[in-house]
Amino acid sequence: MNFSSKLIEEAVSEFSALPGVGRKTALRFVLHLLKKDKHEVEAFGMAFIKLRNELKFCAHCHNVSDTEVCEICANPNRDHSTLCVVEDIRDVMAIESTGQFRGVYHVLGGIISPMDGIGPTDLQIESLVHKTKEGAVKEVIMALSTTMEGDTTNFYIYKRLKDQVLRISTIARGIAIGDELEYADEVTLGRSIINRTPYENSLSVK
Amino acid sequence: MNFSSKLIEEAVSEFSALPGVGRKTALRFVLHLLKKDKHEVEAFGMAFIKLRNELKFCAHCHNVSDTEVCEICANPNRDHSTLCVVEDIRDVMAIESTGQFRGVYHVLGGIISPMDGIGPTDLQIESLVHKTKEGAVKEVIMALSTTMEGDTTNFYIYKRLKDQVLRISTIARGIAIGDELEYADEVTLGRSIINRTPYENSLSVK
């Protein structure tokens, strides 16, 4: 594509570096910005610069935060002996919105993925091991994706923590609530039979 | 969604104001930016601010340009008596990439759309009328979308120009090259029969 303008060329390149954005979509974004007022575009650009310069990561859980310690870790009403290990902030948001978890989080910042060159040292795993060594953590719940990478990370963390944490669990996998059995895939259905739960448990869920 | 950070909230709002971007995609973009170096994010934000502040519109054709007069209008080898009327820069790019048009453009900046509150005065139509009054323009080719809005704009421009321009044409509509007749819609196929072209014409196309 020939944009007849270096400035547009540059702006399109920046947008198309975003995940899932091609050059046509990027151009659409650029034309959208061109219709806006100068001060609006300035606010647009500065929001990201400010974000990158000022955003902190919580010293305890490594979640993004505006303060040194995030709201969740700073909350004395949360159960600090239960740690939920997640990949990134989106998972924290998803679990928080269920309202079912009262413990605290540990954000890895990714999962082990040799294909992408991400090993255990690129993630917040050492600080997790260090945290559990202090003995205050009673349970670690691993809430990672059920992909090959997620399973690898689960196994790695399990091996590192198994001698120092009382209970290591993963979130339950099974048929989603509202799903019909006939449309479920075999692996999920198979696992949901193996990991069947006593009926009384489902009665106690609010 | 609760982002536990005002900075993220702001950045997500800015991204989700882009066309076709929801809050989940916006968050994905934001997390992508957070993994980048500070100077990369700075380049990202500044590209749009610079674009909006420095981009000019060509004094002749109203296309975006880094200079007062765009490359196409400033080119003495182009045929300045043939004017192609288009909606925006994307259409200029599309036609330029065919390499079949040697005239110059006139960018309207949109099409007449009463539903969106866009009337003739919001577009560069007066300057088109003014330009053709000088008598140097022999032909005006209208290359707008075949939508109701496009047809309305075509008709409006035709009425304004018909007494002062020798030839007013629209680009040909018909079956796309490579398409099979059985899959063509009736309107296009019907029009392509009414507007059939002498066989010799297709022989002369390179």
Short mmCIF file of C-alpha atoms in Angstrom, two decimals:
data_model
loop_
_atom_site.label_atom_id
_atom_site.label_comp_id
_atom_site.label_asym_id
_atom_site.label_seq_id
_atom_site.Cartn_x
_atom_site.Cartn_y
_atom_site.Cartn_z
CA MET A 1 0.00 0.00 0.00
CA ASN A 2 1.27 3.46 -0.91
CA PHE A 3 -0.07 6.06 1.51
CA SER A 4 1.33 9.17 -0.21
CA SER A 5 2.26 10.40 3.28
CA LYS A 6 5.11 9.38 5.60
CA LEU A 7 3.06 10.40 8.65
CA ILE A 8 0.21 8.07 7.72
CA GLU A 9 2.69 5.32 6.87
CA GLU A 10 4.20 5.63 10.35
CA ALA A 11 0.86 5.70 12.17
CA VAL A 12 -0.37 2.66 10.21
CA SER A 13 2.81 0.74 11.06
CA GLU A 14 2.35 1.49 14.76
CA PHE A 15 -1.28 0.32 14.76
CA SER A 16 -0.58 -2.79 12.72
CA ALA A 17 1.97 -3.92 15.31
CA LEU A 18 -0.95 -4.52 17.68
CA PRO A 19 -2.12 -8.15 17.92
CA GLY A 20 -4.72 -9.05 15.29
CA VAL A 21 -4.55 -5.72 13.47
CA GLY A 22 -3.66 -5.77 9.77
CA ARG A 23 -2.70 -2.80 7.62
CA LYS A 24 -6.26 -2.24 6.34
CA THR A 25 -7.70 -2.10 9.85
CA ALA A 26 -4.78 0.10 10.93
CA LEU A 27 -5.59 2.55 8.14
CA ARG A 28 -9.21 2.58 9.24
CA PHE A 29 -8.09 3.50 12.78
CA VAL A 30 -5.83 6.24 11.40
CA LEU A 31 -8.62 7.77 9.28
CA HIS A 32 -10.85 7.66 12.36
CA LEU A 33 -8.25 9.60 14.38
CA LEU A 34 -7.86 12.17 11.59
CA LYS A 35 -11.52 13.10 11.98
CA LYS A 36 -11.02 13.85 15.68
CA ASP A 37 -9.99 17.17 17.24
CA LYS A 38 -6.32 17.77 17.98
CA HIS A 39 -6.77 17.63 21.74
CA GLU A 40 -8.66 14.33 21.49
CA VAL A 41 -5.84 12.74 19.50
CA GLU A 42 -3.37 14.15 22.01
CA ALA A 43 -5.32 12.52 24.84
CA PHE A 44 -5.34 9.28 22.84
CA GLY A 45 -1.57 9.18 22.35
CA MET A 46 -0.70 10.40 25.85
CA ALA A 47 -2.92 7.78 27.55
CA PHE A 48 -0.54 5.01 26.45
CA ILE A 49 2.66 6.92 27.19
CA LYS A 50 1.34 7.77 30.67
CA LEU A 51 0.23 4.18 31.20
CA ARG A 52 3.64 2.77 30.35
CA ASN A 53 5.54 5.36 32.41
CA GLU A 54 3.38 5.40 35.51
CA LEU A 55 1.88 1.93 35.86
CA LYS A 56 3.37 -0.12 38.67
CA PHE A 57 3.32 -3.84 39.34
CA CYS A 58 2.23 -4.97 42.80
CA ALA A 59 5.25 -5.95 44.91
CA HIS A 60 3.38 -8.99 46.24
CA CYS A 61 1.35 -10.48 43.39
CA HIS A 62 2.91 -8.74 40.32
CA ASN A 63 -0.51 -7.68 39.13
CA VAL A 64 -0.74 -4.25 37.50
CA SER A 65 -1.51 -1.54 40.00
CA ASP A 66 -1.49 2.23 40.43
CA THR A 67 0.12 1.79 43.86
CA GLU A 68 3.10 -0.17 45.25
CA VAL A 69 0.82 -2.88 46.68
CA CYS A 70 -2.39 -3.63 44.78
CA GLU A 71 -5.88 -3.27 46.28
CA ILE A 72 -6.35 -7.01 46.61
CA CYS A 73 -3.05 -7.68 48.40
CA ALA A 74 -3.59 -4.64 50.64
CA ASN A 75 -7.05 -5.83 51.69
CA PRO A 76 -6.87 -7.40 55.19
CA ASN A 77 -10.23 -9.14 54.64
CA ARG A 78 -8.79 -11.39 51.94
CA ASP A 79 -7.41 -14.81 52.83
CA HIS A 80 -3.64 -14.44 52.37
CA SER A 81 -3.04 -18.17 52.94
CA THR A 82 -4.79 -19.11 49.65
CA LEU A 83 -2.89 -18.20 46.51
CA CYS A 84 -4.37 -18.38 43.02
CA VAL A 85 -1.73 -18.61 40.28
CA VAL A 86 -2.83 -16.99 36.99
CA GLU A 87 -1.25 -15.98 33.72
CA ASP A 88 -2.12 -12.29 33.50
CA ILE A 89 -4.40 -9.47 34.64
CA ARG A 90 -7.30 -10.68 32.46
CA ASP A 91 -7.53 -13.88 34.49
CA VAL A 92 -7.55 -11.88 37.72
CA MET A 93 -10.43 -9.80 36.34
CA ALA A 94 -12.33 -12.90 35.24
CA ILE A 95 -12.00 -14.63 38.62
CA GLU A 96 -12.75 -11.44 40.57
CA SER A 97 -15.97 -10.96 38.61
CA THR A 98 -17.23 -14.38 39.80
CA GLY A 99 -17.13 -13.17 43.41
CA GLN A 100 -16.28 -16.75 44.50
CA PHE A 101 -12.62 -16.30 45.43
CA ARG A 102 -11.57 -14.56 48.64
CA GLY A 103 -7.86 -15.39 48.56
CA VAL A 104 -5.04 -13.48 46.85
CA TYR A 105 -3.38 -13.87 43.45
CA HIS A 106 0.03 -14.50 42.01
CA VAL A 107 0.40 -13.26 38.43
CA LEU A 108 3.03 -15.16 36.44
CA GLY A 109 3.09 -12.71 33.52
CA GLY A 110 2.80 -15.52 30.96
CA ILE A 111 3.17 -19.29 30.72
CA ILE A 112 6.10 -21.54 29.86
CA SER A 113 6.21 -21.74 26.07
CA PRO A 114 9.43 -23.05 24.50
CA MET A 115 8.01 -22.28 21.04
CA ASP A 116 7.92 -18.56 21.92
CA GLY A 117 11.20 -18.75 23.83
CA ILE A 118 9.52 -18.23 27.21
CA GLY A 119 11.12 -20.29 29.98
CA PRO A 120 10.53 -20.42 33.75
CA THR A 121 13.06 -17.64 34.39
CA ASP A 122 11.03 -15.22 32.24
CA LEU A 123 8.06 -15.64 34.57
CA GLN A 124 7.40 -14.77 38.23
CA ILE A 125 8.00 -18.35 39.39
CA GLU A 126 11.03 -17.80 41.66
CA SER A 127 9.12 -15.20 43.66
CA LEU A 128 6.25 -17.70 43.99
CA VAL A 129 8.63 -20.36 45.33
CA HIS A 130 10.16 -17.79 47.67
CA LYS A 131 6.72 -16.66 48.88
CA THR A 132 5.58 -20.19 49.72
CA LYS A 133 8.86 -20.95 51.56
CA GLU A 134 7.81 -18.55 54.30
CA GLY A 135 5.11 -21.07 55.27
CA ALA A 136 2.13 -18.70 55.42
CA VAL A 137 0.61 -20.12 52.24
CA LYS A 138 -1.63 -23.13 52.90
CA GLU A 139 -3.02 -23.70 49.41
CA VAL A 140 -1.97 -22.88 45.87
CA ILE A 141 -4.71 -23.02 43.23
CA MET A 142 -3.39 -23.15 39.69
CA ALA A 143 -5.79 -21.43 37.26
CA LEU A 144 -3.95 -21.65 33.95
CA SER A 145 -5.27 -22.45 30.47
CA THR A 146 -5.70 -26.14 29.57
CA THR A 147 -3.22 -25.96 26.71
CA MET A 148 0.04 -27.83 26.34
CA GLU A 149 1.83 -24.73 27.65
CA GLY A 150 -0.57 -24.40 30.56
CA ASP A 151 -0.11 -28.07 31.51
CA THR A 152 3.69 -27.73 31.30
CA THR A 153 3.60 -24.68 33.56
CA ASN A 154 1.27 -26.46 36.01
CA PHE A 155 3.64 -29.41 36.20
CA TYR A 156 6.72 -27.23 36.63
CA ILE A 157 5.14 -25.22 39.42
CA TYR A 158 3.86 -28.41 41.07
CA LYS A 159 7.36 -29.90 41.12
CA ARG A 160 8.84 -26.74 42.62
CA LEU A 161 6.18 -26.31 45.31
CA LYS A 162 5.11 -29.82 46.28
CA ASP A 163 7.45 -30.12 49.30
CA GLN A 164 6.56 -26.78 50.84
CA VAL A 165 2.85 -26.26 50.22
CA LEU A 166 0.17 -28.31 51.98
CA ARG A 167 -2.33 -28.33 49.13
CA ILE A 168 -1.82 -27.70 45.43
CA SER A 169 -4.95 -27.80 43.30
CA THR A 170 -6.08 -26.84 39.81
CA ILE A 171 -9.44 -25.31 38.99
CA ALA A 172 -12.11 -27.86 38.04
CA ARG A 173 -12.42 -28.82 34.38
CA GLY A 174 -15.72 -30.19 33.16
CA ILE A 175 -18.92 -29.48 31.30
CA ALA A 176 -19.78 -25.79 31.42
CA ILE A 177 -22.98 -24.90 33.26
CA GLY A 178 -25.84 -24.70 30.75
CA ASP A 179 -24.03 -26.89 28.18
CA GLU A 180 -25.66 -29.98 26.73
CA LEU A 181 -23.77 -33.26 27.05
CA GLU A 182 -24.19 -34.30 23.42
CA TYR A 183 -22.24 -31.26 22.22
CA ALA A 184 -19.38 -31.58 24.72
CA ASP A 185 -16.01 -32.79 23.41
CA GLU A 186 -14.85 -36.27 24.47
CA VAL A 187 -11.81 -35.15 26.46
CA THR A 188 -13.79 -32.74 28.62
CA LEU A 189 -16.65 -35.19 29.09
CA GLY A 190 -14.21 -38.00 29.92
CA ARG A 191 -12.42 -35.87 32.50
CA SER A 192 -15.68 -34.71 34.03
CA ILE A 193 -16.59 -38.37 34.69
CA ILE A 194 -13.20 -39.19 36.21
CA ASN A 195 -13.27 -36.06 38.37
CA ARG A 196 -16.91 -36.46 39.41
CA THR A 197 -17.87 -34.63 42.60
CA PRO A 198 -20.17 -35.79 45.45
CA TYR A 199 -23.72 -34.55 44.86
CA GLU A 200 -23.80 -32.83 48.26
CA ASN A 201 -21.07 -30.45 47.05
CA SER A 202 -23.27 -29.04 44.32
CA LEU A 203 -26.05 -28.46 46.86
CA SER A 204 -23.85 -26.18 48.95
CA VAL A 205 -22.92 -23.91 46.01
CA LYS A 206 -24.81 -20.66 46.20
CA MET B 1 -14.94 -4.85 33.87
CA ASN B 2 -12.93 -3.71 36.88
CA PHE B 3 -9.33 -3.06 35.90
CA SER B 4 -7.96 -2.29 39.40
CA SER B 5 -6.05 0.56 37.75
CA LYS B 6 -7.21 3.99 36.54
CA LEU B 7 -4.38 4.12 33.99
CA ILE B 8 -5.47 0.86 32.37
CA GLU B 9 -9.09 1.96 32.48
CA GLU B 10 -8.17 5.14 30.58
CA ALA B 11 -6.04 3.37 27.99
CA VAL B 12 -8.78 0.77 27.39
CA SER B 13 -11.37 3.53 26.93
CA GLU B 14 -9.18 5.26 24.33
CA PHE B 15 -8.63 2.06 22.36
CA SER B 16 -12.27 1.00 22.51
CA ALA B 17 -13.29 4.29 20.90
CA LEU B 18 -11.67 3.05 17.68
CA PRO B 19 -14.10 1.59 15.12
CA GLY B 20 -14.74 -2.13 15.64
CA VAL B 21 -12.75 -2.38 18.87
CA GLY B 22 -14.56 -3.62 21.97
CA ARG B 23 -13.31 -3.48 25.55
CA LYS B 24 -11.85 -7.00 25.48
CA THR B 25 -9.81 -6.30 22.35
CA ALA B 26 -8.80 -2.93 23.80
CA LEU B 27 -7.48 -4.66 26.92
CA ARG B 28 -5.52 -7.06 24.72
CA PHE B 29 -3.92 -4.08 22.96
CA VAL B 30 -3.10 -2.47 26.31
CA LEU B 31 -1.45 -5.65 27.68
CA HIS B 32 0.54 -5.86 24.44
CA LEU B 33 1.80 -2.30 24.94
CA LEU B 34 2.74 -3.02 28.56
CA LYS B 35 5.19 -5.67 27.37
CA LYS B 36 6.99 -3.13 25.16
CA ASP B 37 9.89 -0.88 26.14
CA LYS B 38 9.13 2.65 27.29
CA HIS B 39 10.60 4.28 24.20
CA GLU B 40 8.57 1.98 21.93
CA VAL B 41 5.33 2.97 23.64
CA GLU B 42 6.41 6.61 23.42
CA ALA B 43 6.95 6.22 19.66
CA PHE B 44 3.52 4.57 19.47
CA GLY B 45 1.69 7.42 21.19
CA MET B 46 3.65 10.20 19.51
CA ALA B 47 3.04 8.82 16.00
CA PHE B 48 -0.66 9.71 16.25
CA ILE B 49 -0.13 13.10 17.90
CA LYS B 50 2.43 14.01 15.23
CA LEU B 51 0.13 12.74 12.50
CA ARG B 52 -2.79 14.86 13.66
CA ASN B 53 -0.65 17.98 14.19
CA GLU B 54 1.45 17.85 11.05
CA LEU B 55 -0.64 16.18 8.36
CA LYS B 56 -1.85 18.53 5.65
CA PHE B 57 -4.60 18.21 3.07
CA CYS B 58 -3.70 18.92 -0.56
CA ALA B 59 -4.94 22.37 -1.62
CA HIS B 60 -6.11 20.97 -4.97
CA CYS B 61 -7.61 17.53 -4.38
CA HIS B 62 -8.06 17.53 -0.55
CA ASN B 63 -6.22 14.23 -0.28
CA VAL B 64 -3.97 13.79 2.77
CA SER B 65 -0.45 14.94 2.07
CA ASP B 66 2.81 15.85 3.81
CA THR B 67 3.12 18.92 1.56
CA GLU B 68 0.82 21.79 0.51
CA VAL B 69 0.12 20.15 -2.87
CA CYS B 70 0.10 16.35 -2.98
CA GLU B 71 2.46 14.28 -5.15
CA ILE B 72 -0.27 13.40 -7.65
CA CYS B 73 -1.49 16.98 -8.18
CA ALA B 74 2.11 18.25 -8.38
CA ASN B 75 3.02 15.69 -11.08
CA PRO B 76 3.05 17.41 -14.51
CA ASN B 77 2.83 14.01 -16.25
CA ARG B 78 -0.69 13.39 -14.94
CA ASP B 79 -3.69 14.41 -17.01
CA HIS B 80 -5.16 17.38 -15.12
CA SER B 81 -8.23 17.51 -17.39
CA THR B 82 -9.57 14.18 -16.07
CA LEU B 83 -10.87 14.27 -12.52
CA CYS B 84 -11.77 11.19 -10.51
CA VAL B 85 -14.17 11.91 -7.63
CA VAL B 86 -13.69 9.57 -4.65
CA GLU B 87 -14.83 9.33 -1.06
CA ASP B 88 -11.54 9.16 0.84
CA ILE B 89 -7.82 8.34 0.74
CA ARG B 90 -8.47 4.57 0.68
CA ASP B 91 -10.17 4.86 -2.70
CA VAL B 92 -7.25 6.90 -4.06
CA MET B 93 -4.90 4.15 -2.89
CA ALA B 94 -7.06 1.43 -4.45
CA ILE B 95 -7.27 3.18 -7.83
CA GLU B 96 -3.58 4.13 -7.80
CA SER B 97 -2.60 0.52 -7.20
CA THR B 98 -4.38 -0.52 -10.44
CA GLY B 99 -2.00 1.67 -12.46
CA GLN B 100 -4.86 2.31 -14.96
CA PHE B 101 -5.65 5.93 -14.11
CA ARG B 102 -3.40 8.80 -15.22
CA GLY B 103 -5.68 11.71 -14.28
CA VAL B 104 -5.99 13.49 -10.94
CA TYR B 105 -8.36 13.03 -7.99
CA HIS B 106 -10.87 15.00 -6.04
CA VAL B 107 -11.44 13.65 -2.51
CA LEU B 108 -14.89 14.47 -1.12
CA GLY B 109 -14.08 13.44 2.45
CA GLY B 110 -17.27 11.36 2.72
CA ILE B 111 -20.60 10.89 0.94
CA ILE B 112 -24.00 12.48 1.38
CA SER B 113 -25.73 10.57 4.17
CA PRO B 114 -28.78 12.19 5.76
CA MET B 115 -28.92 9.34 8.31
CA ASP B 116 -25.51 10.38 9.66
CA GLY B 117 -26.26 14.08 9.29
CA ILE B 118 -23.80 14.53 6.44
CA GLY B 119 -25.04 16.95 3.77
CA PRO B 120 -23.40 18.41 0.63
CA THR B 121 -21.94 21.34 2.61
CA ASP B 122 -19.97 18.95 4.84
CA LEU B 123 -18.13 17.61 1.79
CA GLN B 124 -15.69 19.13 -0.69
CA ILE B 125 -18.40 19.60 -3.34
CA GLU B 126 -18.32 23.40 -3.68
CA SER B 127 -14.61 23.31 -4.41
CA LEU B 128 -15.29 20.65 -7.07
CA VAL B 129 -17.94 22.86 -8.71
CA HIS B 130 -15.54 25.81 -8.51
CA LYS B 131 -12.70 23.78 -10.01
CA THR B 132 -14.77 22.65 -13.01
CA LYS B 133 -16.03 26.21 -13.65
CA GLU B 134 -12.55 27.20 -14.77
CA GLY B 135 -13.07 25.02 -17.85
CA ALA B 136 -9.82 23.03 -17.72
CA VAL B 137 -11.61 19.83 -16.63
CA LYS B 138 -12.87 17.79 -19.62
CA GLU B 139 -14.12 14.72 -17.79
CA VAL B 140 -15.31 13.89 -14.29
CA ILE B 141 -15.32 10.19 -13.35
CA MET B 142 -17.39 9.41 -10.28
CA ALA B 143 -15.94 6.46 -8.36
CA LEU B 144 -18.23 6.20 -5.32
CA SER B 145 -19.71 3.15 -3.62
CA THR B 146 -22.89 1.67 -5.12
CA THR B 147 -24.92 2.27 -1.99
CA MET B 148 -27.95 4.47 -1.60
CA GLU B 149 -25.68 7.19 -0.21
CA GLY B 150 -23.24 6.79 -3.09
CA ASP B 151 -26.03 7.01 -5.67
CA THR B 152 -27.45 10.13 -3.99
CA THR B 153 -24.03 11.77 -4.02
CA ASN B 154 -23.51 10.79 -7.67
CA PHE B 155 -26.83 12.34 -8.62
CA TYR B 156 -26.20 15.53 -6.64
CA ILE B 157 -22.77 16.02 -8.20
CA TYR B 158 -24.18 15.26 -11.67
CA LYS B 159 -26.85 17.95 -11.27
CA ARG B 160 -24.30 20.52 -10.11
CA LEU B 161 -21.76 19.77 -12.85
CA LYS B 162 -23.78 18.77 -15.91
CA ASP B 163 -23.79 22.23 -17.52
CA GLN B 164 -20.10 22.91 -17.16
CA VAL B 165 -18.35 19.57 -17.72
CA LEU B 166 -18.20 17.91 -21.14
CA ARG B 167 -18.30 14.33 -19.89
CA ILE B 168 -19.48 12.93 -16.57
CA SER B 169 -19.09 9.17 -16.12
CA THR B 170 -19.23 6.58 -13.37
CA ILE B 171 -16.89 3.61 -13.11
CA ALA B 172 -18.23 0.43 -14.74
CA ARG B 173 -20.34 -1.92 -12.62
CA GLY B 174 -20.56 -5.55 -13.64
CA ILE B 175 -19.37 -9.09 -13.00
CA ALA B 176 -15.94 -9.09 -11.35
CA ILE B 177 -13.12 -10.62 -13.38
CA GLY B 178 -12.76 -14.27 -12.37
CA ASP B 179 -16.32 -14.51 -11.02
CA GLU B 180 -18.72 -17.19 -12.22
CA LEU B 181 -22.07 -16.02 -13.59
CA GLU B 182 -24.17 -18.48 -11.59
CA TYR B 183 -22.99 -16.92 -8.31
CA ALA B 184 -23.50 -13.29 -9.37
CA ASP B 185 -26.41 -11.38 -7.81
CA GLU B 186 -29.33 -10.48 -10.10
CA VAL B 187 -28.91 -6.71 -9.91
CA THR B 188 -25.24 -6.79 -10.91
CA LEU B 189 -25.86 -9.36 -13.65
CA GLY B 190 -28.86 -7.38 -14.94
CA ARG B 191 -26.86 -4.16 -15.07
CA SER B 192 -23.95 -5.86 -16.74
CA ILE B 193 -26.27 -6.93 -19.59
CA ILE B 194 -27.80 -3.46 -19.97
CA ASN B 195 -24.36 -1.82 -19.90
CA ARG B 196 -22.72 -4.38 -22.18
CA THR B 197 -19.56 -3.15 -23.91
CA PRO B 198 -18.43 -3.80 -27.53
CA TYR B 199 -16.15 -6.82 -27.66
CA GLU B 200 -13.36 -4.79 -29.33
CA ASN B 201 -13.05 -2.72 -26.12
CA SER B 202 -12.02 -5.72 -24.08
CA LEU B 203 -9.35 -6.60 -26.68
CA SER B 204 -7.60 -3.27 -26.21
CA VAL B 205 -7.28 -3.63 -22.41
CA LYS B 206 -3.72 -4.48 -21.47
#
